[in-house]
N, CA, C and O of each residue as an XYZ file, in Angstrom:
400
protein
N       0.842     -1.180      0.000
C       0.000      0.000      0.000
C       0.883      1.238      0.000
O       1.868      1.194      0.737
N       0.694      2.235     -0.652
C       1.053      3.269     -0.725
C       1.287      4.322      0.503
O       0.314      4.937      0.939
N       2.554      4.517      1.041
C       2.110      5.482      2.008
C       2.325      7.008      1.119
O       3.101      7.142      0.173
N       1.474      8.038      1.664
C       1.793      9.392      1.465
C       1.617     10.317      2.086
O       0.551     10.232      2.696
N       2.250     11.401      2.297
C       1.803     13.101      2.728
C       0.962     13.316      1.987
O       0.600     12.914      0.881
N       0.407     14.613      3.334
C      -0.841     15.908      2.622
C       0.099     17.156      2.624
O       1.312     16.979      2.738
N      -0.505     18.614      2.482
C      -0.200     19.226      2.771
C       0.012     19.416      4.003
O       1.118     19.715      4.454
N      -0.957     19.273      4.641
C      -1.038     19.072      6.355
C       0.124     18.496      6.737
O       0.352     19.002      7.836
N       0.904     17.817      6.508
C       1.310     17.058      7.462
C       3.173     17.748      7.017
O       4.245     17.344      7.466
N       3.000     18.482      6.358
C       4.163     19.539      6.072
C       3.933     20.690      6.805
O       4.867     21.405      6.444
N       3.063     21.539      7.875
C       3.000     22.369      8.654
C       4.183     22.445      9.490
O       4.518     21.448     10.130
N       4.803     23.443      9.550
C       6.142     23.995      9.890
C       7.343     23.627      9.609
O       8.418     24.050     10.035
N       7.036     22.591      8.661
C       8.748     22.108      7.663
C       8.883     23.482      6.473
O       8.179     24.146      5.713
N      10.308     23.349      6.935
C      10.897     25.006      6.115
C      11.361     23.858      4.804
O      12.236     23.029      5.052
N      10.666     23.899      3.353
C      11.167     23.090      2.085
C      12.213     24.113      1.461
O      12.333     25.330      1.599
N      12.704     23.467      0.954
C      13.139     22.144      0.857
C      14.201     21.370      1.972
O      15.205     21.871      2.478
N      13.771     20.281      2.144
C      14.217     19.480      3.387
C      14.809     17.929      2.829
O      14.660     17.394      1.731
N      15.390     17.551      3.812
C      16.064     16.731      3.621
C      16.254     15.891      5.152
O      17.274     15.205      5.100
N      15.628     15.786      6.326
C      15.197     15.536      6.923
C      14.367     13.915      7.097
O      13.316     13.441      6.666
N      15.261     13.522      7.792
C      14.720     11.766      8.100
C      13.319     11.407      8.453
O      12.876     12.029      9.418
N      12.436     10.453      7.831
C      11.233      9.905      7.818
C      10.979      8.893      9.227
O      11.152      7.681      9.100
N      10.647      9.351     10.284
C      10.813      9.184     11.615
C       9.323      8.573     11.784
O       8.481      9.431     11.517
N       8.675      7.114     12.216
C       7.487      6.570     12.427
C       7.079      5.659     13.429
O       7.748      4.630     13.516
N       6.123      5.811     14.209
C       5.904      4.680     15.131
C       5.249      3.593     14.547
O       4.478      3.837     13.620
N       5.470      1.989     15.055
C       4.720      0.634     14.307
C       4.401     -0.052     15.317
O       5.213      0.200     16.206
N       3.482     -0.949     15.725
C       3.329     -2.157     16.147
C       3.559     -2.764     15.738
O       3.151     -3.082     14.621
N       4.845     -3.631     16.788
C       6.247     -4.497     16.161
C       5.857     -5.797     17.235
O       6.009     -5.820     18.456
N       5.351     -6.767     16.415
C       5.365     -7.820     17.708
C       4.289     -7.946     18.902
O       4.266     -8.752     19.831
N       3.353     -6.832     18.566
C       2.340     -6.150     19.649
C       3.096     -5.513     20.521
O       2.899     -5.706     21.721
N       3.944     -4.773     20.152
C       4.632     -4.032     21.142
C       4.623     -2.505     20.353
O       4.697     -2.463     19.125
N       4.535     -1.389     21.093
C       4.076      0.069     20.071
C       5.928      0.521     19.954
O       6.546      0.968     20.920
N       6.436      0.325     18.832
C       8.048      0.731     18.729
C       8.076      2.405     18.316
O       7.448      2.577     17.271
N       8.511      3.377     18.742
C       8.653      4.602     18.194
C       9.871      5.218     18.188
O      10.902      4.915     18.789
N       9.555      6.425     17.183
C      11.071      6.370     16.792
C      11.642      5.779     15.264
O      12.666      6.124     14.673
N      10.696      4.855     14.882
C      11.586      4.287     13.826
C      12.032      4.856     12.637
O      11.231      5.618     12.096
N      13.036      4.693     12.127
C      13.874      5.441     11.337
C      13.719      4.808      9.654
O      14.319      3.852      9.164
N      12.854      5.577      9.110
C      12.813      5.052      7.127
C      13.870      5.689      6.554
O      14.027      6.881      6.286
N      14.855      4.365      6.339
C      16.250      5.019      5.096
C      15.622      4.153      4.031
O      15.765      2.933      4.115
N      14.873      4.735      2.942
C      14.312      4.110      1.521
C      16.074      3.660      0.910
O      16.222      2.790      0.053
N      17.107      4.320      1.445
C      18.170      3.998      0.775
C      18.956      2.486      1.378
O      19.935      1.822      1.040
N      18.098      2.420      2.255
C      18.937      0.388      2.745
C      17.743     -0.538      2.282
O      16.525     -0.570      2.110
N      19.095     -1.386      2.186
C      18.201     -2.473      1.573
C      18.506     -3.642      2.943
O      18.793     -4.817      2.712
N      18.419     -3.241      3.950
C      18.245     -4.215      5.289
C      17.311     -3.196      6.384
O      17.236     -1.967      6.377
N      16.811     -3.935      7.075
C      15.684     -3.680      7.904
C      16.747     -4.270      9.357
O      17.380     -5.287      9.642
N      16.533     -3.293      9.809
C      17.899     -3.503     11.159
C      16.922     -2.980     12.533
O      16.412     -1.869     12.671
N      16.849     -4.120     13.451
C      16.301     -4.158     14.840
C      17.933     -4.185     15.613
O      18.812     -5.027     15.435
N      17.970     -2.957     16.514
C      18.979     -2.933     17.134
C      18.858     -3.784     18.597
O      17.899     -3.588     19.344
N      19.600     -4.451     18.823
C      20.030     -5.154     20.475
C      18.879     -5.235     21.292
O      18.077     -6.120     21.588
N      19.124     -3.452     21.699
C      18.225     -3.062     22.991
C      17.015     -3.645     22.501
O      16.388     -4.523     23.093
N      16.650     -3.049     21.222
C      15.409     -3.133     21.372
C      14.644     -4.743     20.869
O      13.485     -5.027     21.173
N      15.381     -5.484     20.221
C      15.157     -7.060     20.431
C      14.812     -7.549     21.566
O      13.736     -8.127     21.721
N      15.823     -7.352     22.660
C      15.778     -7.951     23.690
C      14.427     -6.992     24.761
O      14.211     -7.312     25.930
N      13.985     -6.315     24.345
C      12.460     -5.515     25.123
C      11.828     -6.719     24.641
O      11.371     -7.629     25.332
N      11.856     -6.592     22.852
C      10.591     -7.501     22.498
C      10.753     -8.963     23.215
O      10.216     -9.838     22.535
N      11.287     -9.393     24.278
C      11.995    -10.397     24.740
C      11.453    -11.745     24.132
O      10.803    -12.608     24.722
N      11.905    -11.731     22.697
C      12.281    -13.417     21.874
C      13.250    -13.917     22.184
O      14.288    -13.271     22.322
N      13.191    -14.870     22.326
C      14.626    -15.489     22.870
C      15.291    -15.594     21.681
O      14.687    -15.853     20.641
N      16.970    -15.347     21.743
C      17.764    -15.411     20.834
C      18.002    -16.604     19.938
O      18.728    -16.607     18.944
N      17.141    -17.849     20.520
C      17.699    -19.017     20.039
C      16.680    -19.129     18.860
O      16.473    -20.227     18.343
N      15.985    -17.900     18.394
C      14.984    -17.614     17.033
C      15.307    -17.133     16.268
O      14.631    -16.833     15.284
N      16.729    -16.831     16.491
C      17.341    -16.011     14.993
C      18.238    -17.019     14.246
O      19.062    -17.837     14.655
N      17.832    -16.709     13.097
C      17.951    -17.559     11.899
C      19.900    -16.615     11.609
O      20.053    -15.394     11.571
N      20.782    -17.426     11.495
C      21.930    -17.196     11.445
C      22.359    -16.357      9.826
O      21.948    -16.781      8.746
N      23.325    -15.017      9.997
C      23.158    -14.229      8.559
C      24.761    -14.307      8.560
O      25.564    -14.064      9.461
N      24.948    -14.734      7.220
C      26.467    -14.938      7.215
C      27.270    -13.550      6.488
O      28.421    -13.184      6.728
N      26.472    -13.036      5.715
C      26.600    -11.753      5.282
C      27.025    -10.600      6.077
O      26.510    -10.950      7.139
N      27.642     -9.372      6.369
C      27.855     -8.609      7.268
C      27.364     -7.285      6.277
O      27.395     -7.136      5.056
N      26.922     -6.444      7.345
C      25.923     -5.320      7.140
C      27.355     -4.252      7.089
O      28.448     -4.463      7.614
N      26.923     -3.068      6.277
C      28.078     -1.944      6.529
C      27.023     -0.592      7.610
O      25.816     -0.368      7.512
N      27.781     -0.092      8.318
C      26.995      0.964      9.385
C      27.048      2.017      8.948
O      27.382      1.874      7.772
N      26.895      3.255      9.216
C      26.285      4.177      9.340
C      28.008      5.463      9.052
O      28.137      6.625      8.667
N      28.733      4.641      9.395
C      29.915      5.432      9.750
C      30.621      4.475      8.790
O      31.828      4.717      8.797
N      30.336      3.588      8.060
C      31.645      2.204      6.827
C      32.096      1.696      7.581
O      33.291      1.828      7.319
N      31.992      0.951      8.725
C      32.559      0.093      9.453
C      31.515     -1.266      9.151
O      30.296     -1.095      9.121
N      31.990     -2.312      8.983
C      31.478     -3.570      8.944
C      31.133     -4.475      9.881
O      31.896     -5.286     10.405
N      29.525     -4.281     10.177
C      28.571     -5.218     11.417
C      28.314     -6.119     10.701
O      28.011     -6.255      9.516
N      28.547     -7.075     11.999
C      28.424     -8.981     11.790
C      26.817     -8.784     12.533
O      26.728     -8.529     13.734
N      25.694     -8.927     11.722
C      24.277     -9.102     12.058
C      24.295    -10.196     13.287
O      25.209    -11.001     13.110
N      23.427    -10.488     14.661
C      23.374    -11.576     15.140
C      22.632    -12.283     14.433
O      22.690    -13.387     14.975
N      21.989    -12.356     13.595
C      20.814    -12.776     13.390
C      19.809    -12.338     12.519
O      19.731    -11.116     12.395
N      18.934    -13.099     11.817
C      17.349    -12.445     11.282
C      16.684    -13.242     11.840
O      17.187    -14.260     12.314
N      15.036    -12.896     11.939
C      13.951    -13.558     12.618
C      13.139    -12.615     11.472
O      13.563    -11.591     10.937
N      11.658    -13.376     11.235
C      10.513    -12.767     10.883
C       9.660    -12.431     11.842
O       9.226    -13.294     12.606
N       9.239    -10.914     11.956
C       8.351    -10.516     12.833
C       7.106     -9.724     11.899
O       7.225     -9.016     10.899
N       5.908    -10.139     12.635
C       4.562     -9.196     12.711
C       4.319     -7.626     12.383
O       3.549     -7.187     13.238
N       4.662     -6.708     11.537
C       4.594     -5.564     11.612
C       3.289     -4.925     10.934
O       2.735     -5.168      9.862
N       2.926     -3.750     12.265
C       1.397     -3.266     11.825
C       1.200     -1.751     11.715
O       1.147     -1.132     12.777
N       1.100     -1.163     10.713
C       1.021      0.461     10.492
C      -0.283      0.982      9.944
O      -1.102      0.424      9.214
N      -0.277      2.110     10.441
C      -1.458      2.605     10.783
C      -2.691      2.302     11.654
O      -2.696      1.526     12.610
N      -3.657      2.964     11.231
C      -5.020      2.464     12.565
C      -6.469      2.295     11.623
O      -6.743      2.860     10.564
N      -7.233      1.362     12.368
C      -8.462      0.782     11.519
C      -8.939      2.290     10.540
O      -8.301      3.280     10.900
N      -9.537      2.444      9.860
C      -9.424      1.625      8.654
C      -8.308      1.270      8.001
O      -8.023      0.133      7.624
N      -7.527      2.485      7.836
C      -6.082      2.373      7.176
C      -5.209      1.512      7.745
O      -4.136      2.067      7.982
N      -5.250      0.290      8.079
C      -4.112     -0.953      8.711
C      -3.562     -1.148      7.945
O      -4.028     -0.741      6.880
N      -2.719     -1.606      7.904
C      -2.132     -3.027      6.896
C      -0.962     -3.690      8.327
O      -0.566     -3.057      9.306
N      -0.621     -5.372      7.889
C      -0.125     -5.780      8.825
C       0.859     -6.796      8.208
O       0.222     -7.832      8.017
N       1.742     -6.895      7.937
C       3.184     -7.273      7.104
C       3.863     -8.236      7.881
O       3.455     -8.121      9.037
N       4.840     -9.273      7.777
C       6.073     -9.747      7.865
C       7.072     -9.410      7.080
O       7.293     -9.612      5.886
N       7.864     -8.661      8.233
C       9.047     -8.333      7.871
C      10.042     -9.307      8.126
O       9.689    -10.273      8.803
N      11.666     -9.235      7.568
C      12.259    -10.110      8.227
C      13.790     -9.060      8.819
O      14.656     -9.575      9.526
């Protein structure tokens, strides 16, 4: 499904911007906020802390032999992927996804 802006929802952004796409989800039935849309990665990255809130036990992550590059070009060894439940927006507008 398509997400998009209104005008509305540009009220007090000075354009042109360049400014990070910042969203809350129900992750797991848990309300995650904060979350950070880079349309420019092609990995979906659950950090530590916040795995271990959703408290799955670690022995559910599916092993990634691949290593992720960060934020700064340094090269992260992933612990792990798992598929989780993800739910955005509110009735009517839901939709409810597996991510991995």
């Amino acid at each position: 499904e398509v997400i998009s802006f209104s005008e509305a929802d540009y009220e007090g952004v000075r354009l042109p911007h360049d400014d990070p796409v910042v969203v809350t989800l129900l992750v797991k039935l848990f309300t995650m906020k904060k979350i950070l849309i880079d349309s420019g990665s092609s990995a979906d990255i659950l950090y530590k802390h916040a795995f271990d809130q959703l408290k799955i036990p670690t022995d559910q992550l599916r092993p990634v032999k691949t290593p992720l590059i960060d934020f700064v070009g340094e090269m992260v060894h992933p612990l792990g992927s798992i598929d989780l439940s993800v739910v955005a927006g509110t009735t009517p507008r839901q939709t409810q996804v597996q991510m991995t």
